[in-house]
Tab-separated table of C-alpha atoms in Angstrom:
chain	number	residue	atom	x	y	z
A	1	UNK	CA	21.424	-0.447	-19.161
A	2	UNK	CA	18.062	-0.028	-20.849
A	3	UNK	CA	18.197	3.763	-20.094
A	4	UNK	CA	21.557	3.911	-21.458
A	5	UNK	CA	20.534	2.154	-24.720
A	6	UNK	CA	17.444	4.097	-25.109
A	7	UNK	CA	19.558	7.253	-24.929
A	8	UNK	CA	22.141	6.090	-27.392
A	9	UNK	CA	24.928	6.105	-24.513
A	10	UNK	CA	27.619	3.588	-23.911
A	11	UNK	CA	28.177	1.161	-21.002
A	12	UNK	CA	31.507	-0.731	-21.279
A	13	UNK	CA	31.950	-4.464	-20.602
A	14	UNK	CA	29.588	-7.079	-19.719
A	15	UNK	CA	28.423	-8.264	-16.188
A	16	UNK	CA	26.171	-10.999	-14.738
A	17	UNK	CA	23.066	-9.839	-13.192
A	18	UNK	CA	21.922	-10.658	-9.721
A	19	UNK	CA	19.439	-13.161	-11.393
A	20	UNK	CA	22.231	-14.652	-13.424
A	21	UNK	CA	21.319	-13.232	-16.788
A	22	UNK	CA	24.385	-11.761	-18.797
A	23	UNK	CA	24.059	-8.138	-19.775
A	24	UNK	CA	25.573	-7.276	-23.064
A	25	UNK	CA	27.519	-4.166	-23.708
A	26	UNK	CA	25.707	-1.299	-25.235
A	27	UNK	CA	27.510	1.055	-27.451
A	28	UNK	CA	24.920	3.048	-29.273
A	29	UNK	CA	25.216	1.222	-32.581
A	30	UNK	CA	22.437	-1.363	-32.047
A	31	UNK	CA	24.106	-3.964	-30.154
A	32	UNK	CA	21.385	-5.920	-28.271
A	33	UNK	CA	21.007	-6.159	-24.525
A	34	UNK	CA	18.973	-8.324	-22.121
A	35	UNK	CA	16.386	-7.663	-19.857
A	36	UNK	CA	16.389	-8.539	-16.252
A	37	UNK	CA	13.353	-9.474	-14.490
A	38	UNK	CA	13.340	-6.101	-12.661
A	39	UNK	CA	13.859	-4.017	-15.737
A	40	UNK	CA	10.948	-5.852	-17.569
A	41	UNK	CA	8.472	-5.249	-14.772
A	42	UNK	CA	9.613	-1.536	-14.517
A	43	UNK	CA	9.038	-1.020	-18.315
A	44	UNK	CA	5.740	-2.653	-18.097
A	45	UNK	CA	4.601	-0.963	-15.040
A	46	UNK	CA	5.448	2.361	-16.773
A	47	UNK	CA	3.328	1.459	-19.643
A	48	UNK	CA	0.557	0.676	-17.210
A	49	UNK	CA	0.700	4.159	-15.592
A	50	UNK	CA	0.925	6.055	-18.953
A	51	UNK	CA	-1.606	3.836	-20.742
A	52	UNK	CA	1.019	3.128	-23.423
A	53	UNK	CA	-0.868	-0.316	-24.104
A	54	UNK	CA	0.701	-0.633	-27.684
A	55	UNK	CA	4.304	-0.310	-26.197
A	56	UNK	CA	3.287	-2.911	-23.535
A	57	UNK	CA	1.878	-5.478	-26.310
A	58	UNK	CA	5.223	-4.799	-28.148
A	59	UNK	CA	7.236	-5.741	-25.159
A	60	UNK	CA	5.239	-9.025	-24.589
A	61	UNK	CA	5.872	-10.009	-28.132
A	62	UNK	CA	9.491	-9.420	-27.968
A	63	UNK	CA	9.905	-11.010	-24.631
A	64	UNK	CA	8.082	-14.251	-25.839
A	65	UNK	CA	9.814	-17.230	-24.279
A	66	UNK	CA	12.520	-18.631	-26.613
A	67	UNK	CA	11.316	-22.113	-25.638
A	68	UNK	CA	7.957	-21.351	-27.110
A	69	UNK	CA	9.476	-19.970	-30.333
A	70	UNK	CA	11.627	-23.185	-30.653
A	71	UNK	CA	8.754	-25.409	-30.027
A	72	UNK	CA	6.653	-23.619	-32.512
A	73	UNK	CA	9.559	-23.818	-35.215
A	74	UNK	CA	9.625	-27.704	-34.389
A	75	UNK	CA	5.801	-28.240	-34.702
A	76	UNK	CA	5.280	-28.363	-30.961
A	77	UNK	CA	1.561	-27.886	-30.325
A	78	UNK	CA	1.898	-25.836	-27.082
A	79	UNK	CA	4.483	-23.588	-28.463
A	80	UNK	CA	2.779	-23.285	-31.886
A	81	UNK	CA	-0.570	-22.226	-30.036
A	82	UNK	CA	1.308	-19.619	-27.789
A	83	UNK	CA	3.294	-18.185	-30.865
A	84	UNK	CA	0.082	-18.011	-32.878
A	85	UNK	CA	-1.780	-16.380	-30.089
A	86	UNK	CA	0.960	-13.720	-29.674
A	87	UNK	CA	0.958	-12.995	-33.443
A	88	UNK	CA	-2.855	-12.577	-33.434
A	89	UNK	CA	-2.456	-10.267	-30.485
A	90	UNK	CA	0.082	-8.145	-32.570
A	91	UNK	CA	-2.127	-8.054	-35.488
A	92	UNK	CA	-5.208	-6.929	-33.524
A	93	UNK	CA	-3.128	-4.377	-31.631
A	94	UNK	CA	-1.828	-2.819	-34.879
A	95	UNK	CA	-5.242	-2.801	-36.113
A	96	UNK	CA	-6.885	-0.976	-33.179
A	97	UNK	CA	-8.201	2.425	-33.754
A	98	UNK	CA	-7.006	2.529	-37.338
A	99	UNK	CA	-3.415	1.239	-36.993
A	100	UNK	CA	-2.476	3.012	-33.641
A	101	UNK	CA	-1.002	6.207	-32.694
A	102	UNK	CA	2.279	6.138	-34.391
A	103	UNK	CA	4.415	4.433	-31.829
A	104	UNK	CA	4.879	1.146	-33.465
A	105	UNK	CA	7.909	0.815	-35.695
A	106	UNK	CA	8.122	-0.838	-39.052
A	107	UNK	CA	8.800	-4.372	-37.609
A	108	UNK	CA	5.716	-4.092	-35.591
A	109	UNK	CA	7.332	-4.187	-32.238
A	110	UNK	CA	7.084	-0.627	-31.162
A	111	UNK	CA	9.759	2.071	-30.564
A	112	UNK	CA	12.590	1.162	-28.370
A	113	UNK	CA	12.348	-2.578	-27.964
A	114	UNK	CA	13.588	-3.927	-31.397
A	115	UNK	CA	17.036	-4.431	-29.927
A	116	UNK	CA	15.785	-6.454	-26.911
A	117	UNK	CA	16.980	-10.109	-26.440
A	118	UNK	CA	14.421	-12.199	-24.535
A	119	UNK	CA	17.272	-14.441	-23.170
A	120	UNK	CA	16.069	-16.345	-19.926
A	121	UNK	CA	13.483	-13.757	-19.084
A	122	UNK	CA	10.106	-15.335	-20.072
A	123	UNK	CA	6.604	-14.110	-19.816
A	124	UNK	CA	4.482	-14.662	-16.603
A	125	UNK	CA	1.188	-13.678	-15.430
A	126	UNK	CA	2.329	-10.251	-14.274
A	127	UNK	CA	3.502	-9.297	-17.540
A	128	UNK	CA	0.111	-9.841	-19.094
A	129	UNK	CA	-1.621	-8.072	-16.181
A	130	UNK	CA	0.489	-4.970	-16.596
A	131	UNK	CA	-0.081	-4.919	-20.328
A	132	UNK	CA	-3.964	-5.354	-19.658
A	133	UNK	CA	-3.962	-2.601	-17.064
A	134	UNK	CA	-2.289	-0.468	-19.576
A	135	UNK	CA	-5.203	-0.967	-21.799
A	136	UNK	CA	-7.559	0.018	-18.940
A	137	UNK	CA	-5.444	3.142	-18.328
A	138	UNK	CA	-5.534	4.327	-21.787
A	139	UNK	CA	-9.410	4.470	-21.969
A	140	UNK	CA	-9.358	3.813	-25.726
A	141	UNK	CA	-12.222	1.503	-26.934
A	142	UNK	CA	-9.894	-0.456	-29.051
A	143	UNK	CA	-7.644	-1.006	-26.140
A	144	UNK	CA	-10.253	-2.484	-23.995
A	145	UNK	CA	-10.943	-5.026	-26.530
A	146	UNK	CA	-7.325	-6.040	-26.913
A	147	UNK	CA	-7.318	-6.579	-23.172
A	148	UNK	CA	-10.480	-8.807	-23.239
A	149	UNK	CA	-9.810	-10.444	-26.364
A	150	UNK	CA	-6.279	-11.267	-27.784
A	151	UNK	CA	-4.378	-10.210	-24.704
A	152	UNK	CA	-6.256	-12.758	-22.731
A	153	UNK	CA	-6.257	-15.442	-25.321
A	154	UNK	CA	-2.309	-14.886	-25.516
A	155	UNK	CA	-2.080	-15.202	-21.558
A	156	UNK	CA	-4.258	-18.474	-21.769
A	157	UNK	CA	-2.168	-19.936	-24.605
A	158	UNK	CA	1.118	-19.163	-22.588
A	159	UNK	CA	-0.157	-20.816	-19.442
A	160	UNK	CA	-0.122	-17.252	-17.810
A	161	UNK	CA	-3.822	-16.700	-17.190
A	162	UNK	CA	-4.130	-16.514	-13.396
A	163	UNK	CA	-6.895	-14.746	-11.528
A	164	UNK	CA	-5.462	-11.259	-11.785
A	165	UNK	CA	-5.561	-11.636	-15.551
A	166	UNK	CA	-8.966	-12.863	-15.716
A	167	UNK	CA	-10.108	-9.956	-13.423
A	168	UNK	CA	-8.634	-7.309	-15.601
A	169	UNK	CA	-10.054	-8.850	-18.544
A	170	UNK	CA	-13.665	-8.834	-16.916
A	171	UNK	CA	-13.133	-5.450	-15.854
A	172	UNK	CA	-12.435	-4.488	-19.610
A	173	UNK	CA	-15.538	-6.060	-20.620
A	174	UNK	CA	-17.589	-4.157	-17.782
A	175	UNK	CA	-16.141	-0.971	-19.132
A	176	UNK	CA	-17.284	-1.766	-22.418
A	177	UNK	CA	-20.827	-2.370	-21.067
A	178	UNK	CA	-20.315	-6.158	-21.845
A	179	UNK	CA	-21.524	-7.724	-18.535
A	180	UNK	CA	-22.585	-10.932	-19.888
A	181	UNK	CA	-19.350	-11.372	-21.486
A	182	UNK	CA	-17.554	-10.554	-18.114
A	183	UNK	CA	-19.698	-13.259	-16.526
A	184	UNK	CA	-18.749	-15.806	-19.226
A	185	UNK	CA	-15.087	-14.899	-18.608
A	186	UNK	CA	-15.557	-15.718	-14.862
A	187	UNK	CA	-17.274	-19.182	-15.532
A	188	UNK	CA	-14.335	-20.001	-17.956
A	189	UNK	CA	-11.665	-19.145	-15.589
A	190	UNK	CA	-13.453	-21.314	-12.808
A	191	UNK	CA	-14.005	-24.274	-15.341
A	192	UNK	CA	-10.198	-23.876	-16.056
A	193	UNK	CA	-9.499	-24.395	-12.306
A	194	UNK	CA	-8.257	-20.902	-11.771
A	195	UNK	CA	-8.716	-19.431	-8.344
A	196	UNK	CA	-10.334	-16.023	-8.116
A	197	UNK	CA	-9.833	-13.817	-4.899
A	198	UNK	CA	-12.674	-11.821	-3.348
A	199	UNK	CA	-11.920	-8.819	-5.559
A	200	UNK	CA	-12.009	-10.876	-8.815
A	201	UNK	CA	-15.162	-12.741	-7.687
A	202	UNK	CA	-16.714	-9.153	-6.800
A	203	UNK	CA	-16.211	-8.112	-10.458
A	204	UNK	CA	-17.990	-11.238	-11.458
A	205	UNK	CA	-20.728	-10.866	-8.933
A	206	UNK	CA	-21.497	-7.415	-10.127
A	207	UNK	CA	-21.410	-8.343	-13.691
A	208	UNK	CA	-23.711	-11.305	-13.076
A	209	UNK	CA	-26.115	-9.469	-11.055
A	210	UNK	CA	-26.548	-6.558	-13.669
A	211	UNK	CA	-26.944	-8.929	-16.624
A	212	UNK	CA	-29.704	-10.942	-14.837
A	213	UNK	CA	-27.681	-13.969	-13.814
A	214	UNK	CA	-28.854	-13.771	-10.227
A	215	UNK	CA	-28.942	-17.468	-9.687
A	216	UNK	CA	-25.381	-17.820	-10.916
A	217	UNK	CA	-24.223	-14.834	-8.601
A	218	UNK	CA	-25.730	-16.480	-5.710
A	219	UNK	CA	-24.046	-19.924	-6.468
A	220	UNK	CA	-20.565	-18.004	-6.670
A	221	UNK	CA	-21.301	-16.229	-3.437
A	222	UNK	CA	-22.059	-19.697	-1.809
A	223	UNK	CA	-18.641	-21.056	-3.006
A	224	UNK	CA	-17.042	-17.972	-1.775
A	225	UNK	CA	-18.467	-18.396	1.584
A	226	UNK	CA	-17.101	-22.121	1.639
A	227	UNK	CA	-13.609	-21.199	0.357
A	228	UNK	CA	-10.776	-22.571	2.438
A	229	UNK	CA	-8.652	-19.481	1.494
A	230	UNK	CA	-9.668	-16.496	3.447
A	231	UNK	CA	-8.546	-14.167	0.574
A	232	UNK	CA	-11.448	-15.846	-1.406
A	233	UNK	CA	-14.182	-15.309	1.141
A	234	UNK	CA	-16.871	-12.639	0.685
A	235	UNK	CA	-16.348	-9.180	1.823
A	236	UNK	CA	-18.609	-6.051	2.055
A	237	UNK	CA	-18.055	-5.437	-1.619
A	238	UNK	CA	-19.506	-8.852	-2.468
A	239	UNK	CA	-22.895	-8.174	-0.746
A	240	UNK	CA	-23.048	-4.662	-2.213
A	241	UNK	CA	-22.679	-6.047	-5.768
A	242	UNK	CA	-25.597	-8.387	-5.349
A	243	UNK	CA	-27.992	-7.048	-2.718
A	244	UNK	CA	-29.484	-4.143	-4.673
A	245	UNK	CA	-30.139	-6.374	-7.765
A	246	UNK	CA	-31.832	-8.892	-5.649
A	247	UNK	CA	-34.067	-6.219	-4.197
A	248	UNK	CA	-34.693	-4.737	-7.696
A	249	UNK	CA	-35.773	-8.304	-8.618
A	250	UNK	CA	-38.124	-8.641	-5.724
A	251	UNK	CA	-36.401	-11.165	-4.074
A	252	UNK	CA	-36.708	-9.840	-0.652
A	253	UNK	CA	-36.140	-13.057	1.313
A	254	UNK	CA	-32.985	-13.587	-0.251
A	255	UNK	CA	-32.049	-9.907	0.483
A	256	UNK	CA	-32.601	-10.617	4.201
A	257	UNK	CA	-30.977	-13.908	4.293
A	258	UNK	CA	-27.778	-12.362	2.487
A	259	UNK	CA	-27.893	-9.608	4.861
A	260	UNK	CA	-28.004	-11.653	7.959
A	261	UNK	CA	-25.004	-13.523	6.427
A	262	UNK	CA	-23.205	-10.329	6.072
A	263	UNK	CA	-23.820	-9.275	9.592
A	264	UNK	CA	-22.685	-12.578	10.774
A	265	UNK	CA	-19.598	-12.156	8.976
């Protein structure tokens, strides 16, 4: 149905989707329809592959959970914070690189999404991760800042900032040459109780080691060694991120100790 709607076609009647979400008829006259979870993820994944980060941001703003909007209207603190974070995300996305590439519509939502009803399909960490990866794919400087700044803030406000979201935000910082900022994000994630897997920790290790935070990097490596979850334990990439920087700093005993640990594992 999203394809039919985008092409101005017609689909008769209504039906209940597999996830229990009713799909409204599309007649080419602006009648709203509802996304299923699969449709939403497919659209965001396409934005990721094409680097269409403004379109991804527009979808996130359009799919903001109705409960949060209602809470914001009623003065609820959590919903209000999430709504404000999404509004700031939209403002910064529109302002990035002098107002964008012309894909946004007059309502600020972006082409092709103004007729979407959020229905029961709310945001989750995967939605934000796809949008942030669209920013990385675009390789625009403004897009990287949107990923590391307002997109991450919106994910945190919506309670959707998991390890993948923080890892992508850290990658955006590293690509901008802001390794100290990436390391700060890693510490922020850990302080919030977010579990980072080995890949996400490796981004943090590399950022910390390159900005001179070797003691912090070694402390993180120690935590990874003791992690009960195998997915969070160090791998070859963990040591690759750290060993050369220890050697450059003349900390040769720690290089050998870490290398022995690598061999033992």
